[in-house]
Each structure stands twice: as C-alpha cells, then as structure tokens.
C-alpha cells in the first residue's frame, strides 16, 4: 500500500473549510512520506466539485458518483468507500473531523479491521499523529502498526486551509456498486447546529474577552476595541454562561474552534478548555494583569497590565492611526 487519500465533505455544492484543512494535512503527510496525495468526493452531480479539486496539487481526484449517494447515508458512504479504498489501496485515509465523518468513518475502518484515529491536531515524522485527551490537558502520540490502511480524522483549525497547494490533477471516475437494499436508513435533513449570528471560524481577527472584564457593564470597552479593529467579539465560557455574550460567540472545547490571523485575548487567564478552541490562531496577543496567567505561555505578544488601562489606550491609538 502507498499514498494518502483524503475524503472531502461538501454541502450545497460547496467544499467546507474543514475539508480544505484535511487536504492540507494530507499534502503535508504525503510530502513527509514521499508519496502522492489524492482526494475523493462522493455524491451525485459532483462534476463542479471534482473540477475544483483538480486545481489542487493532488495525484488524482476520484469522483465517486452514484444516484444513491445524492443524499448522505452512513450505509451508502461505507459501502462506496470500502470499494474505493480496496481498489486504490492507500496507506492513509484522511477525513475532516465532522459530525458526518463521526457517523460513518468508524464503521468504514472496522471493515478493514482498523480503528479511526480521530481528532488529530498534528502530524510529525514517523509518521506520528498527535491528538488531545481530557479536553486538551494531555497530548498523546500515536503510530500505526499492523496491516491495512490507517484511518485518521483531522480536528478543525489544526491545519491551515490557505496552505493547500495549487496544481493540476486528473479527475478519474470511480464507479461503485450500490443497491437500494443496502441503504437501511431514509435520508433526512442534514444535521444543523443552532443558528449562529456569526461564524467565528471565518473571522480573520477576533477580540475575545474573559472574566477579567469583571461585569457585563464593562463589555462596551472591549466591543469598542473590536469595532476599531474590524474584529468579531468572542468570549470564554464563563462570560457566555453568565449571559453577557451570546453562546454562539463562545470559543473553547465546548464552543467554536477558531483559527484567525489575529486573536486578541483580553482578561482571559488561559484555561486549557479555552486554549483548545484558539490554538490554531496565527498570532495571539494577550492582555492580563496576572503575569503568570497560562495565556502568556501561548501568546506571541503579551501585556501584563490592567485591561481597563490598556484597552481604552489601544482603542484610541488604533482610531487615531485610521484617521
């Protein structure tokens, strides 16, 4: 067996950002191993998606098309991908870590007497796959042994979608045999998270506030800084639990996982549950009066000072620079 195969996910004719992140992980792993990275897309009427993927640096794009794959079902995906994996014999099969993947990928891995190594955050030489345990309190290294392909899902925000290399790849039709009797469930409405006023995962700049803000009446101070930067306002869990900031703006293990170009943490101590949600940020700036706060361990730039002095001054300086 050789090569890396990335199974991409799409909805409403669009590749999700996390699928591009999985492609970035696949390209990185393939380079590490000195093999080709290919991609597979499943569905019915997927020509445009396959064409989009053909513009990436891939060995080939497998268009797995069948009328019974028009709507997602775990049975359909497992039966189809079992045929694809057996035919192409990749050493590694990568997925984006989504609700859909969690639904079918363990069953697919079991068909090959393997397990799904889920929620991977990094890949090191070996290859060694890194995933977090106990809400990020512990990182564990995993290596694949034994026969059969290694099935891996990639955590959102762990790899950069922007790093996917462009190129030219041939699109290859991957015919699969499926019968209606093999689909034991009736497709329903795709899972949808609760309505969100903002998708923080797409925000290039985020200003996030923590318990250091003390009370809800002080939030306009941080909102003014976010407005000056053209940033989205986010918060740690205690702030959202208190109802000071809408729950859809929570960052952390029980909120959104973000990877902005700039993450400005204001009054956030840096509990591991919060760090899990923003570790993919390109640049982190922290403002906290406690110089021993854990947030400074991950910050690129830190200001150990009272946020009630620093934030208004910073906002004023930004507005003056814009004038």
PDB file of C-alpha atoms in Angstrom:
ATOM      1  CA  UNK A   1       0.000   0.000   0.000  1.00  0.00           C
ATOM      2  CA  UNK A   2       1.098   3.540  -0.637  1.00  0.00           C
ATOM      3  CA  UNK A   3      -0.208   7.043  -0.879  1.00  0.00           C
ATOM      4  CA  UNK A   4      -2.600   9.249   1.037  1.00  0.00           C
ATOM      5  CA  UNK A   5      -6.300   9.534   0.217  1.00  0.00           C
ATOM      6  CA  UNK A   6      -8.339  12.455   1.573  1.00  0.00           C
ATOM      7  CA  UNK A   7     -12.123  12.078   1.687  1.00  0.00           C
ATOM      8  CA  UNK A   8     -13.614  15.562   1.342  1.00  0.00           C
ATOM      9  CA  UNK A   9     -17.015  16.649   2.563  1.00  0.00           C
ATOM     10  CA  UNK A  10     -19.364  19.065   0.850  1.00  0.00           C
ATOM     11  CA  UNK A  11     -22.734  20.649   1.404  1.00  0.00           C
ATOM     12  CA  UNK A  12     -24.926  22.577  -1.003  1.00  0.00           C
ATOM     13  CA  UNK A  13     -22.313  22.145  -3.729  1.00  0.00           C
ATOM     14  CA  UNK A  14     -19.521  23.717  -1.669  1.00  0.00           C
ATOM     15  CA  UNK A  15     -16.421  22.239  -0.094  1.00  0.00           C
ATOM     16  CA  UNK A  16     -16.296  23.045   3.604  1.00  0.00           C
ATOM     17  CA  UNK A  17     -13.289  24.865   5.032  1.00  0.00           C
ATOM     18  CA  UNK A  18     -12.519  21.868   7.215  1.00  0.00           C
ATOM     19  CA  UNK A  19     -12.279  19.698   4.084  1.00  0.00           C
ATOM     20  CA  UNK A  20      -9.604  22.038   2.763  1.00  0.00           C
ATOM     21  CA  UNK A  21      -7.840  21.744   6.117  1.00  0.00           C
ATOM     22  CA  UNK A  22      -7.918  17.956   5.730  1.00  0.00           C
ATOM     23  CA  UNK A  23      -6.421  18.376   2.246  1.00  0.00           C
ATOM     24  CA  UNK A  24      -3.629  20.488   3.752  1.00  0.00           C
ATOM     25  CA  UNK A  25      -2.975  17.729   6.285  1.00  0.00           C
ATOM     26  CA  UNK A  26      -2.989  15.122   3.524  1.00  0.00           C
ATOM     27  CA  UNK A  27      -0.497  17.071   1.415  1.00  0.00           C
ATOM     28  CA  UNK A  28       1.762  17.538   4.447  1.00  0.00           C
ATOM     29  CA  UNK A  29       1.642  13.825   5.288  1.00  0.00           C
ATOM     30  CA  UNK A  30       2.275  12.814   1.674  1.00  0.00           C
ATOM     31  CA  UNK A  31       5.341  15.072   1.482  1.00  0.00           C
ATOM     32  CA  UNK A  32       6.623  13.572   4.702  1.00  0.00           C
ATOM     33  CA  UNK A  33       6.270  10.063   3.276  1.00  0.00           C
ATOM     34  CA  UNK A  34       7.401  10.921  -0.245  1.00  0.00           C
ATOM     35  CA  UNK A  35       4.151   9.659  -1.775  1.00  0.00           C
ATOM     36  CA  UNK A  36       1.191  11.095  -3.660  1.00  0.00           C
ATOM     37  CA  UNK A  37      -1.850  12.653  -2.047  1.00  0.00           C
ATOM     38  CA  UNK A  38      -5.184  12.111  -3.800  1.00  0.00           C
ATOM     39  CA  UNK A  39      -8.741  13.150  -2.954  1.00  0.00           C
ATOM     40  CA  UNK A  40     -12.147  11.537  -3.263  1.00  0.00           C
ATOM     41  CA  UNK A  41     -15.502  13.280  -3.398  1.00  0.00           C
ATOM     42  CA  UNK A  42     -18.805  11.402  -3.147  1.00  0.00           C
ATOM     43  CA  UNK A  43     -22.258  12.304  -4.384  1.00  0.00           C
ATOM     44  CA  UNK A  44     -24.416  12.657  -7.481  1.00  0.00           C
ATOM     45  CA  UNK A  45     -23.827  15.546  -9.863  1.00  0.00           C
ATOM     46  CA  UNK A  46     -20.405  16.363  -8.420  1.00  0.00           C
ATOM     47  CA  UNK A  47     -18.662  17.499 -11.590  1.00  0.00           C
ATOM     48  CA  UNK A  48     -18.106  21.056 -10.325  1.00  0.00           C
ATOM     49  CA  UNK A  49     -16.651  19.831  -7.039  1.00  0.00           C
ATOM     50  CA  UNK A  50     -14.305  17.433  -8.819  1.00  0.00           C
ATOM     51  CA  UNK A  51     -13.248  20.253 -11.149  1.00  0.00           C
ATOM     52  CA  UNK A  52     -12.482  22.487  -8.167  1.00  0.00           C
ATOM     53  CA  UNK A  53     -10.355  19.773  -6.595  1.00  0.00           C
ATOM     54  CA  UNK A  54      -8.496  19.258  -9.869  1.00  0.00           C
ATOM     55  CA  UNK A  55      -6.905  22.666  -9.285  1.00  0.00           C
ATOM     56  CA  UNK A  56      -5.055  21.349  -6.228  1.00  0.00           C
ATOM     57  CA  UNK A  57      -1.660  19.639  -6.081  1.00  0.00           C
ATOM     58  CA  UNK A  58      -3.000  16.088  -5.996  1.00  0.00           C
ATOM     59  CA  UNK A  59      -2.099  12.821  -7.647  1.00  0.00           C
ATOM     60  CA  UNK A  60      -5.692  12.442  -8.829  1.00  0.00           C
ATOM     61  CA  UNK A  61      -9.250  13.296  -7.935  1.00  0.00           C
ATOM     62  CA  UNK A  62     -11.658  10.385  -7.576  1.00  0.00           C
ATOM     63  CA  UNK A  63     -15.231  11.300  -8.451  1.00  0.00           C
ATOM     64  CA  UNK A  64     -17.343   8.692  -6.664  1.00  0.00           C
ATOM     65  CA  UNK A  65     -20.711   9.263  -8.278  1.00  0.00           C
ATOM     66  CA  UNK A  66     -23.907   7.270  -7.841  1.00  0.00           C
ATOM     67  CA  UNK A  67     -27.612   8.187  -7.563  1.00  0.00           C
ATOM     68  CA  UNK A  68     -27.754   6.557  -4.111  1.00  0.00           C
ATOM     69  CA  UNK A  69     -25.030   8.944  -2.914  1.00  0.00           C
ATOM     70  CA  UNK A  70     -27.041  12.058  -3.743  1.00  0.00           C
ATOM     71  CA  UNK A  71     -28.160  12.272  -0.111  1.00  0.00           C
ATOM     72  CA  UNK A  72     -25.788  11.262   2.649  1.00  0.00           C
ATOM     73  CA  UNK A  73     -26.364   7.963   4.432  1.00  0.00           C
ATOM     74  CA  UNK A  74     -23.830   6.105   6.540  1.00  0.00           C
ATOM     75  CA  UNK A  75     -24.585   2.868   4.691  1.00  0.00           C
ATOM     76  CA  UNK A  76     -24.072   4.431   1.276  1.00  0.00           C
ATOM     77  CA  UNK A  77     -20.777   6.049   2.232  1.00  0.00           C
ATOM     78  CA  UNK A  78     -19.420   2.941   3.946  1.00  0.00           C
ATOM     79  CA  UNK A  79     -20.281   0.621   1.029  1.00  0.00           C
ATOM     80  CA  UNK A  80     -18.940   3.061  -1.578  1.00  0.00           C
ATOM     81  CA  UNK A  81     -15.729   3.974   0.230  1.00  0.00           C
ATOM     82  CA  UNK A  82     -14.972   0.363   1.089  1.00  0.00           C
ATOM     83  CA  UNK A  83     -14.800  -0.302  -2.655  1.00  0.00           C
ATOM     84  CA  UNK A  84     -12.714   2.813  -3.313  1.00  0.00           C
ATOM     85  CA  UNK A  85     -10.202   2.075  -0.560  1.00  0.00           C
ATOM     86  CA  UNK A  86      -9.825  -1.576  -1.610  1.00  0.00           C
ATOM     87  CA  UNK A  87      -9.279  -0.512  -5.219  1.00  0.00           C
ATOM     88  CA  UNK A  88      -6.783   2.287  -4.558  1.00  0.00           C
ATOM     89  CA  UNK A  89      -5.047   0.723  -1.509  1.00  0.00           C
ATOM     90  CA  UNK A  90      -3.891   3.930   0.212  1.00  0.00           C
ATOM     91  CA  UNK A  91      -1.664   3.625   3.261  1.00  0.00           C
ATOM     92  CA  UNK A  92      -3.503   6.502   4.955  1.00  0.00           C
ATOM     93  CA  UNK A  93      -7.102   7.687   4.624  1.00  0.00           C
ATOM     94  CA  UNK A  94      -7.800  11.167   6.000  1.00  0.00           C
ATOM     95  CA  UNK A  95     -11.130  12.813   6.803  1.00  0.00           C
ATOM     96  CA  UNK A  96     -12.219  16.168   8.212  1.00  0.00           C
ATOM     97  CA  UNK A  97     -13.469  15.592  11.765  1.00  0.00           C
ATOM     98  CA  UNK A  98     -17.159  16.432  11.328  1.00  0.00           C
ATOM     99  CA  UNK A  99     -20.471  15.070  12.594  1.00  0.00           C
ATOM    100  CA  UNK A 100     -20.886  13.233   9.306  1.00  0.00           C
ATOM    101  CA  UNK A 101     -17.452  11.611   9.467  1.00  0.00           C
ATOM    102  CA  UNK A 102     -18.043  10.556  13.067  1.00  0.00           C
ATOM    103  CA  UNK A 103     -21.215   8.870  11.833  1.00  0.00           C
ATOM    104  CA  UNK A 104     -19.724   6.630   9.139  1.00  0.00           C
ATOM    105  CA  UNK A 105     -15.901   6.523   9.398  1.00  0.00           C
ATOM    106  CA  UNK A 106     -15.659   4.163  12.405  1.00  0.00           C
ATOM    107  CA  UNK A 107     -17.794   1.616  10.537  1.00  0.00           C
ATOM    108  CA  UNK A 108     -15.629   2.027   7.429  1.00  0.00           C
ATOM    109  CA  UNK A 109     -12.441   1.486   9.440  1.00  0.00           C
ATOM    110  CA  UNK A 110     -13.970  -1.634  11.004  1.00  0.00           C
ATOM    111  CA  UNK A 111     -14.486  -3.115   7.528  1.00  0.00           C
ATOM    112  CA  UNK A 112     -10.677  -3.164   7.286  1.00  0.00           C
ATOM    113  CA  UNK A 113     -10.234  -4.396  10.882  1.00  0.00           C
ATOM    114  CA  UNK A 114      -8.874  -0.990  11.830  1.00  0.00           C
ATOM    115  CA  UNK A 115      -9.978   1.813  14.163  1.00  0.00           C
ATOM    116  CA  UNK A 116     -10.500   5.504  13.404  1.00  0.00           C
ATOM    117  CA  UNK A 117      -7.815   7.711  14.912  1.00  0.00           C
ATOM    118  CA  UNK A 118     -10.000  10.761  15.465  1.00  0.00           C
ATOM    119  CA  UNK A 119      -9.497  14.467  16.093  1.00  0.00           C
ATOM    120  CA  UNK A 120      -5.802  14.589  15.178  1.00  0.00           C
ATOM    121  CA  UNK A 121      -4.190  18.008  15.685  1.00  0.00           C
ATOM    122  CA  UNK A 122      -0.710  17.457  14.199  1.00  0.00           C
ATOM    123  CA  UNK A 123       1.440  15.034  12.222  1.00  0.00           C
ATOM    124  CA  UNK A 124       5.133  14.523  12.929  1.00  0.00           C
ATOM    125  CA  UNK A 125       7.821  12.466  11.239  1.00  0.00           C
ATOM    126  CA  UNK A 126       7.303   8.735  11.506  1.00  0.00           C
ATOM    127  CA  UNK A 127       4.519   9.470  10.905  1.00  0.00           C
ATOM    128  CA  UNK A 128       3.279  10.143  14.414  1.00  0.00           C
ATOM    129  CA  UNK A 129      -0.211  11.533  14.894  1.00  0.00           C
ATOM    130  CA  UNK A 130      -0.972  13.825  17.820  1.00  0.00           C
ATOM    131  CA  UNK A 131      -4.366  14.061  19.482  1.00  0.00           C
ATOM    132  CA  UNK A 132      -5.504  15.603  22.739  1.00  0.00           C
ATOM    133  CA  UNK A 133      -7.121  13.896  25.700  1.00  0.00           C
ATOM    134  CA  UNK A 134      -9.090  15.196  28.695  1.00  0.00           C
ATOM    135  CA  UNK A 135     -10.141  18.406  26.925  1.00  0.00           C
ATOM    136  CA  UNK A 136      -6.586  19.207  25.918  1.00  0.00           C
ATOM    137  CA  UNK A 137      -4.922  18.569  29.278  1.00  0.00           C
ATOM    138  CA  UNK A 138      -2.830  15.796  27.712  1.00  0.00           C
ATOM    139  CA  UNK A 139      -1.398  15.282  24.229  1.00  0.00           C
ATOM    140  CA  UNK A 140      -0.781  11.723  23.058  1.00  0.00           C
ATOM    141  CA  UNK A 141       1.290  10.429  20.134  1.00  0.00           C
ATOM    142  CA  UNK A 142       0.003   7.563  18.007  1.00  0.00           C
ATOM    143  CA  UNK A 143       1.677   5.484  15.320  1.00  0.00           C
ATOM    144  CA  UNK A 144       0.020   2.974  13.021  1.00  0.00           C
ATOM    145  CA  UNK A 145       1.067  -0.651  13.163  1.00  0.00           C
ATOM    146  CA  UNK A 146      -0.175  -3.834  11.587  1.00  0.00           C
ATOM    147  CA  UNK A 147      -1.747  -4.472   8.239  1.00  0.00           C
ATOM    148  CA  UNK A 148      -4.339  -2.374   6.486  1.00  0.00           C
ATOM    149  CA  UNK A 149      -4.805   1.351   5.887  1.00  0.00           C
ATOM    150  CA  UNK A 150      -4.669   3.891   8.717  1.00  0.00           C
ATOM    151  CA  UNK A 151      -7.874   5.933   9.095  1.00  0.00           C
ATOM    152  CA  UNK A 152      -7.429   9.433  10.543  1.00  0.00           C
ATOM    153  CA  UNK A 153      -9.751  12.412  11.063  1.00  0.00           C
ATOM    154  CA  UNK A 154      -8.342  15.937  11.409  1.00  0.00           C
ATOM    155  CA  UNK A 155      -9.564  18.430  14.013  1.00  0.00           C
ATOM    156  CA  UNK A 156     -10.916  21.745  12.735  1.00  0.00           C
ATOM    157  CA  UNK A 157      -8.402  24.564  12.898  1.00  0.00           C
ATOM    158  CA  UNK A 158      -5.359  22.313  13.289  1.00  0.00           C
ATOM    159  CA  UNK A 159      -4.183  22.753   9.694  1.00  0.00           C
ATOM    160  CA  UNK A 160      -4.482  25.866   7.544  1.00  0.00           C
ATOM    161  CA  UNK A 161      -6.868  25.720   4.596  1.00  0.00           C
ATOM    162  CA  UNK A 162      -4.841  28.522   2.982  1.00  0.00           C
ATOM    163  CA  UNK A 163      -1.781  26.264   2.773  1.00  0.00           C
ATOM    164  CA  UNK A 164      -3.371  23.808   0.338  1.00  0.00           C
ATOM    165  CA  UNK A 165      -1.042  23.789  -2.644  1.00  0.00           C
ATOM    166  CA  UNK A 166      -2.453  24.557  -6.077  1.00  0.00           C
ATOM    167  CA  UNK A 167      -1.655  22.346  -9.033  1.00  0.00           C
ATOM    168  CA  UNK A 168      -3.241  20.253 -11.728  1.00  0.00           C
ATOM    169  CA  UNK A 169      -4.829  16.881 -11.046  1.00  0.00           C
ATOM    170  CA  UNK A 170      -6.658  14.494 -13.327  1.00  0.00           C
ATOM    171  CA  UNK A 171     -10.257  13.656 -12.472  1.00  0.00           C
ATOM    172  CA  UNK A 172     -10.979   9.941 -12.538  1.00  0.00           C
ATOM    173  CA  UNK A 173     -14.465   8.434 -12.342  1.00  0.00           C
ATOM    174  CA  UNK A 174     -14.574   5.847  -9.563  1.00  0.00           C
ATOM    175  CA  UNK A 175     -17.551   3.627 -10.281  1.00  0.00           C
ATOM    176  CA  UNK A 176     -19.068   1.831  -7.290  1.00  0.00           C
ATOM    177  CA  UNK A 177     -21.794  -0.774  -6.984  1.00  0.00           C
ATOM    178  CA  UNK A 178     -24.662   0.162  -4.695  1.00  0.00           C
ATOM    179  CA  UNK A 179     -28.147  -1.283  -4.308  1.00  0.00           C
ATOM    180  CA  UNK A 180     -31.121   0.354  -2.651  1.00  0.00           C
ATOM    181  CA  UNK A 181     -31.442  -2.654  -0.326  1.00  0.00           C
ATOM    182  CA  UNK A 182     -28.025  -1.806   1.148  1.00  0.00           C
ATOM    183  CA  UNK A 183     -29.279   1.573   2.380  1.00  0.00           C
ATOM    184  CA  UNK A 184     -31.065   0.779   5.628  1.00  0.00           C
ATOM    185  CA  UNK A 185     -31.981   4.342   6.543  1.00  0.00           C
ATOM    186  CA  UNK A 186     -34.077   7.020   4.894  1.00  0.00           C
ATOM    187  CA  UNK A 187     -32.074  10.226   4.351  1.00  0.00           C
ATOM    188  CA  UNK A 188     -33.361  13.124   6.417  1.00  0.00           C
ATOM    189  CA  UNK A 189     -32.401  16.743   6.904  1.00  0.00           C
ATOM    190  CA  UNK A 190     -28.628  17.154   7.395  1.00  0.00           C
ATOM    191  CA  UNK A 191     -27.553  17.934  10.951  1.00  0.00           C
ATOM    192  CA  UNK A 192     -27.514  21.654  11.573  1.00  0.00           C
ATOM    193  CA  UNK A 193     -26.064  23.398  14.568  1.00  0.00           C
ATOM    194  CA  UNK A 194     -28.147  26.017  16.313  1.00  0.00           C
ATOM    195  CA  UNK A 195     -28.430  29.244  14.368  1.00  0.00           C
ATOM    196  CA  UNK A 196     -25.424  31.472  14.794  1.00  0.00           C
ATOM    197  CA  UNK A 197     -25.264  35.217  14.424  1.00  0.00           C
ATOM    198  CA  UNK A 198     -21.666  34.874  13.323  1.00  0.00           C
ATOM    199  CA  UNK A 199     -19.332  32.174  12.090  1.00  0.00           C
ATOM    200  CA  UNK A 200     -16.214  32.827  14.140  1.00  0.00           C
ATOM    201  CA  UNK A 201     -14.316  30.193  12.164  1.00  0.00           C
ATOM    202  CA  UNK A 202     -14.305  32.560   9.179  1.00  0.00           C
ATOM    203  CA  UNK A 203     -13.229  35.670  11.110  1.00  0.00           C
ATOM    204  CA  UNK A 204      -9.696  36.910  10.324  1.00  0.00           C
ATOM    205  CA  UNK A 205      -9.493  38.974  13.547  1.00  0.00           C
ATOM    206  CA  UNK A 206     -11.095  38.101  16.885  1.00  0.00           C
ATOM    207  CA  UNK A 207     -11.136  40.029  20.146  1.00  0.00           C
ATOM    208  CA  UNK A 208     -12.042  37.626  22.941  1.00  0.00           C
ATOM    209  CA  UNK A 209     -12.969  38.612  26.479  1.00  0.00           C
ATOM    210  CA  UNK A 210     -12.715  36.694  29.728  1.00  0.00           C
ATOM    211  CA  UNK A 211     -13.532  37.044  33.406  1.00  0.00           C
ATOM    212  CA  UNK A 212     -11.053  39.875  33.782  1.00  0.00           C
ATOM    213  CA  UNK A 213     -13.777  42.174  32.429  1.00  0.00           C
ATOM    214  CA  UNK A 214     -15.462  41.761  35.879  1.00  0.00           C
ATOM    215  CA  UNK A 215     -19.039  42.663  34.914  1.00  0.00           C
ATOM    216  CA  UNK A 216     -21.326  42.970  31.904  1.00  0.00           C
ATOM    217  CA  UNK A 217     -21.389  46.773  32.095  1.00  0.00           C
ATOM    218  CA  UNK A 218     -17.698  46.797  31.155  1.00  0.00           C
ATOM    219  CA  UNK A 219     -18.163  44.869  27.895  1.00  0.00           C
ATOM    220  CA  UNK A 220     -18.561  48.020  25.730  1.00  0.00           C
ATOM    221  CA  UNK A 221     -14.894  48.702  26.493  1.00  0.00           C
ATOM    222  CA  UNK A 222     -13.850  45.539  24.658  1.00  0.00           C
ATOM    223  CA  UNK A 223     -16.529  45.910  21.984  1.00  0.00           C
ATOM    224  CA  UNK A 224     -15.074  49.330  21.113  1.00  0.00           C
ATOM    225  CA  UNK A 225     -11.664  47.716  20.603  1.00  0.00           C
ATOM    226  CA  UNK A 226     -13.189  45.029  18.396  1.00  0.00           C
ATOM    227  CA  UNK A 227     -15.009  47.666  16.346  1.00  0.00           C
ATOM    228  CA  UNK A 228     -11.803  49.681  15.921  1.00  0.00           C
ATOM    229  CA  UNK A 229     -10.006  46.587  14.628  1.00  0.00           C
ATOM    230  CA  UNK A 230     -12.913  45.468  12.453  1.00  0.00           C
ATOM    231  CA  UNK A 231     -12.907  42.275  14.503  1.00  0.00           C
ATOM    232  CA  UNK A 232     -15.519  39.857  15.780  1.00  0.00           C
ATOM    233  CA  UNK A 233     -16.181  39.783  19.523  1.00  0.00           C
ATOM    234  CA  UNK A 234     -15.822  36.385  21.226  1.00  0.00           C
ATOM    235  CA  UNK A 235     -15.660  35.204  24.814  1.00  0.00           C
ATOM    236  CA  UNK A 236     -14.600  32.431  27.148  1.00  0.00           C
ATOM    237  CA  UNK A 237     -17.171  30.054  28.622  1.00  0.00           C
ATOM    238  CA  UNK A 238     -17.754  31.864  31.965  1.00  0.00           C
ATOM    239  CA  UNK A 239     -18.747  35.033  30.110  1.00  0.00           C
ATOM    240  CA  UNK A 240     -21.200  33.143  27.889  1.00  0.00           C
ATOM    241  CA  UNK A 241     -22.560  31.084  30.788  1.00  0.00           C
ATOM    242  CA  UNK A 242     -23.302  34.341  32.590  1.00  0.00           C
ATOM    243  CA  UNK A 243     -25.283  35.518  29.572  1.00  0.00           C
ATOM    244  CA  UNK A 244     -23.074  38.546  28.994  1.00  0.00           C
ATOM    245  CA  UNK A 245     -22.153  37.423  25.459  1.00  0.00           C
ATOM    246  CA  UNK A 246     -24.308  35.131  23.250  1.00  0.00           C
ATOM    247  CA  UNK A 247     -23.364  31.462  23.495  1.00  0.00           C
ATOM    248  CA  UNK A 248     -22.655  31.283  19.752  1.00  0.00           C
ATOM    249  CA  UNK A 249     -19.651  33.544  20.354  1.00  0.00           C
ATOM    250  CA  UNK A 250     -18.001  31.158  22.809  1.00  0.00           C
ATOM    251  CA  UNK A 251     -14.507  29.900  21.951  1.00  0.00           C
ATOM    252  CA  UNK A 252     -13.212  26.708  23.524  1.00  0.00           C
ATOM    253  CA  UNK A 253     -13.702  22.971  23.860  1.00  0.00           C
ATOM    254  CA  UNK A 254     -17.469  23.421  24.332  1.00  0.00           C
ATOM    255  CA  UNK A 255     -17.704  26.322  21.862  1.00  0.00           C
ATOM    256  CA  UNK A 256     -16.226  27.147  18.470  1.00  0.00           C
ATOM    257  CA  UNK A 257     -12.727  26.233  17.317  1.00  0.00           C
ATOM    258  CA  UNK A 258     -11.187  29.222  15.552  1.00  0.00           C
ATOM    259  CA  UNK A 259      -8.005  29.946  13.606  1.00  0.00           C
ATOM    260  CA  UNK A 260      -7.900  33.696  12.856  1.00  0.00           C
ATOM    261  CA  UNK A 261      -4.899  35.668  11.671  1.00  0.00           C
ATOM    262  CA  UNK A 262      -5.057  37.627  14.946  1.00  0.00           C
ATOM    263  CA  UNK A 263      -6.558  36.543  18.269  1.00  0.00           C
ATOM    264  CA  UNK A 264      -6.570  39.236  20.966  1.00  0.00           C
ATOM    265  CA  UNK A 265      -7.316  37.730  24.381  1.00  0.00           C
ATOM    266  CA  UNK A 266      -8.500  40.344  26.874  1.00  0.00           C
ATOM    267  CA  UNK A 267      -8.748  39.344  30.524  1.00  0.00           C
ATOM    268  CA  UNK A 268      -8.552  35.634  29.685  1.00  0.00           C
ATOM    269  CA  UNK A 269      -6.481  33.507  32.059  1.00  0.00           C
ATOM    270  CA  UNK A 270      -5.901  30.714  29.539  1.00  0.00           C
ATOM    271  CA  UNK A 271      -7.647  27.629  30.911  1.00  0.00           C
ATOM    272  CA  UNK A 272      -6.894  24.603  28.756  1.00  0.00           C
ATOM    273  CA  UNK A 273     -10.565  24.356  27.727  1.00  0.00           C
ATOM    274  CA  UNK A 274     -10.260  27.783  26.121  1.00  0.00           C
ATOM    275  CA  UNK A 275      -6.833  27.199  24.576  1.00  0.00           C
ATOM    276  CA  UNK A 276      -8.174  24.144  22.747  1.00  0.00           C
ATOM    277  CA  UNK A 277     -10.510  26.415  20.800  1.00  0.00           C
ATOM    278  CA  UNK A 278      -7.978  29.043  19.681  1.00  0.00           C
ATOM    279  CA  UNK A 279      -4.676  27.188  19.388  1.00  0.00           C
ATOM    280  CA  UNK A 280      -4.775  27.437  15.598  1.00  0.00           C
ATOM    281  CA  UNK A 281      -4.561  31.262  15.666  1.00  0.00           C
ATOM    282  CA  UNK A 282      -1.667  32.626  13.617  1.00  0.00           C
ATOM    283  CA  UNK A 283      -0.851  35.439  16.077  1.00  0.00           C
ATOM    284  CA  UNK A 284      -2.029  35.661  19.686  1.00  0.00           C
ATOM    285  CA  UNK A 285      -1.883  38.843  21.765  1.00  0.00           C
ATOM    286  CA  UNK A 286      -2.802  38.594  25.452  1.00  0.00           C
ATOM    287  CA  UNK A 287      -3.711  41.336  27.915  1.00  0.00           C
ATOM    288  CA  UNK A 288      -3.896  40.195  31.527  1.00  0.00           C
ATOM    289  CA  UNK A 289      -2.794  41.783  34.790  1.00  0.00           C
ATOM    290  CA  UNK A 290      -1.560  38.417  36.107  1.00  0.00           C
ATOM    291  CA  UNK A 291       1.890  37.958  34.606  1.00  0.00           C
ATOM    292  CA  UNK A 292       1.744  34.243  35.494  1.00  0.00           C
ATOM    293  CA  UNK A 293      -1.501  33.618  33.623  1.00  0.00           C
ATOM    294  CA  UNK A 294      -1.295  30.497  31.388  1.00  0.00           C
ATOM    295  CA  UNK A 295      -2.413  32.544  28.372  1.00  0.00           C
ATOM    296  CA  UNK A 296       1.062  34.081  28.188  1.00  0.00           C
ATOM    297  CA  UNK A 297       2.547  30.634  27.514  1.00  0.00           C
ATOM    298  CA  UNK A 298       0.823  30.522  24.119  1.00  0.00           C
ATOM    299  CA  UNK A 299       0.814  34.241  23.316  1.00  0.00           C
ATOM    300  CA  UNK A 300       3.130  35.699  20.681  1.00  0.00           C
ATOM    301  CA  UNK A 301       2.864  39.089  22.401  1.00  0.00           C
ATOM    302  CA  UNK A 302       1.760  39.739  25.967  1.00  0.00           C
ATOM    303  CA  UNK A 303       0.888  42.782  28.044  1.00  0.00           C
ATOM    304  CA  UNK A 304       0.910  42.193  31.811  1.00  0.00           C
ATOM    305  CA  UNK A 305      -1.221  45.156  32.821  1.00  0.00           C
ATOM    306  CA  UNK A 306      -4.720  46.232  33.820  1.00  0.00           C
ATOM    307  CA  UNK A 307      -7.021  45.844  30.819  1.00  0.00           C
ATOM    308  CA  UNK A 308      -9.041  48.865  31.976  1.00  0.00           C
ATOM    309  CA  UNK A 309      -5.987  50.999  31.279  1.00  0.00           C
ATOM    310  CA  UNK A 310      -4.590  49.219  28.218  1.00  0.00           C
ATOM    311  CA  UNK A 311      -7.765  48.558  26.195  1.00  0.00           C
ATOM    312  CA  UNK A 312      -9.009  52.209  26.030  1.00  0.00           C
ATOM    313  CA  UNK A 313      -5.495  53.405  25.166  1.00  0.00           C
ATOM    314  CA  UNK A 314      -5.136  50.751  22.471  1.00  0.00           C
ATOM    315  CA  UNK A 315      -8.545  51.596  21.006  1.00  0.00           C
ATOM    316  CA  UNK A 316      -7.672  55.294  20.952  1.00  0.00           C
ATOM    317  CA  UNK A 317      -4.339  54.625  19.226  1.00  0.00           C
ATOM    318  CA  UNK A 318      -5.970  52.429  16.560  1.00  0.00           C
ATOM    319  CA  UNK A 319      -8.653  55.009  15.806  1.00  0.00           C
ATOM    320  CA  UNK A 320      -6.014  57.749  15.621  1.00  0.00           C
ATOM    321  CA  UNK A 321      -3.960  55.692  13.175  1.00  0.00           C
ATOM    322  CA  UNK A 322      -7.033  55.275  10.972  1.00  0.00           C
ATOM    323  CA  UNK A 323      -7.883  58.981  10.998  1.00  0.00           C
TER     324      UNK A 323
END
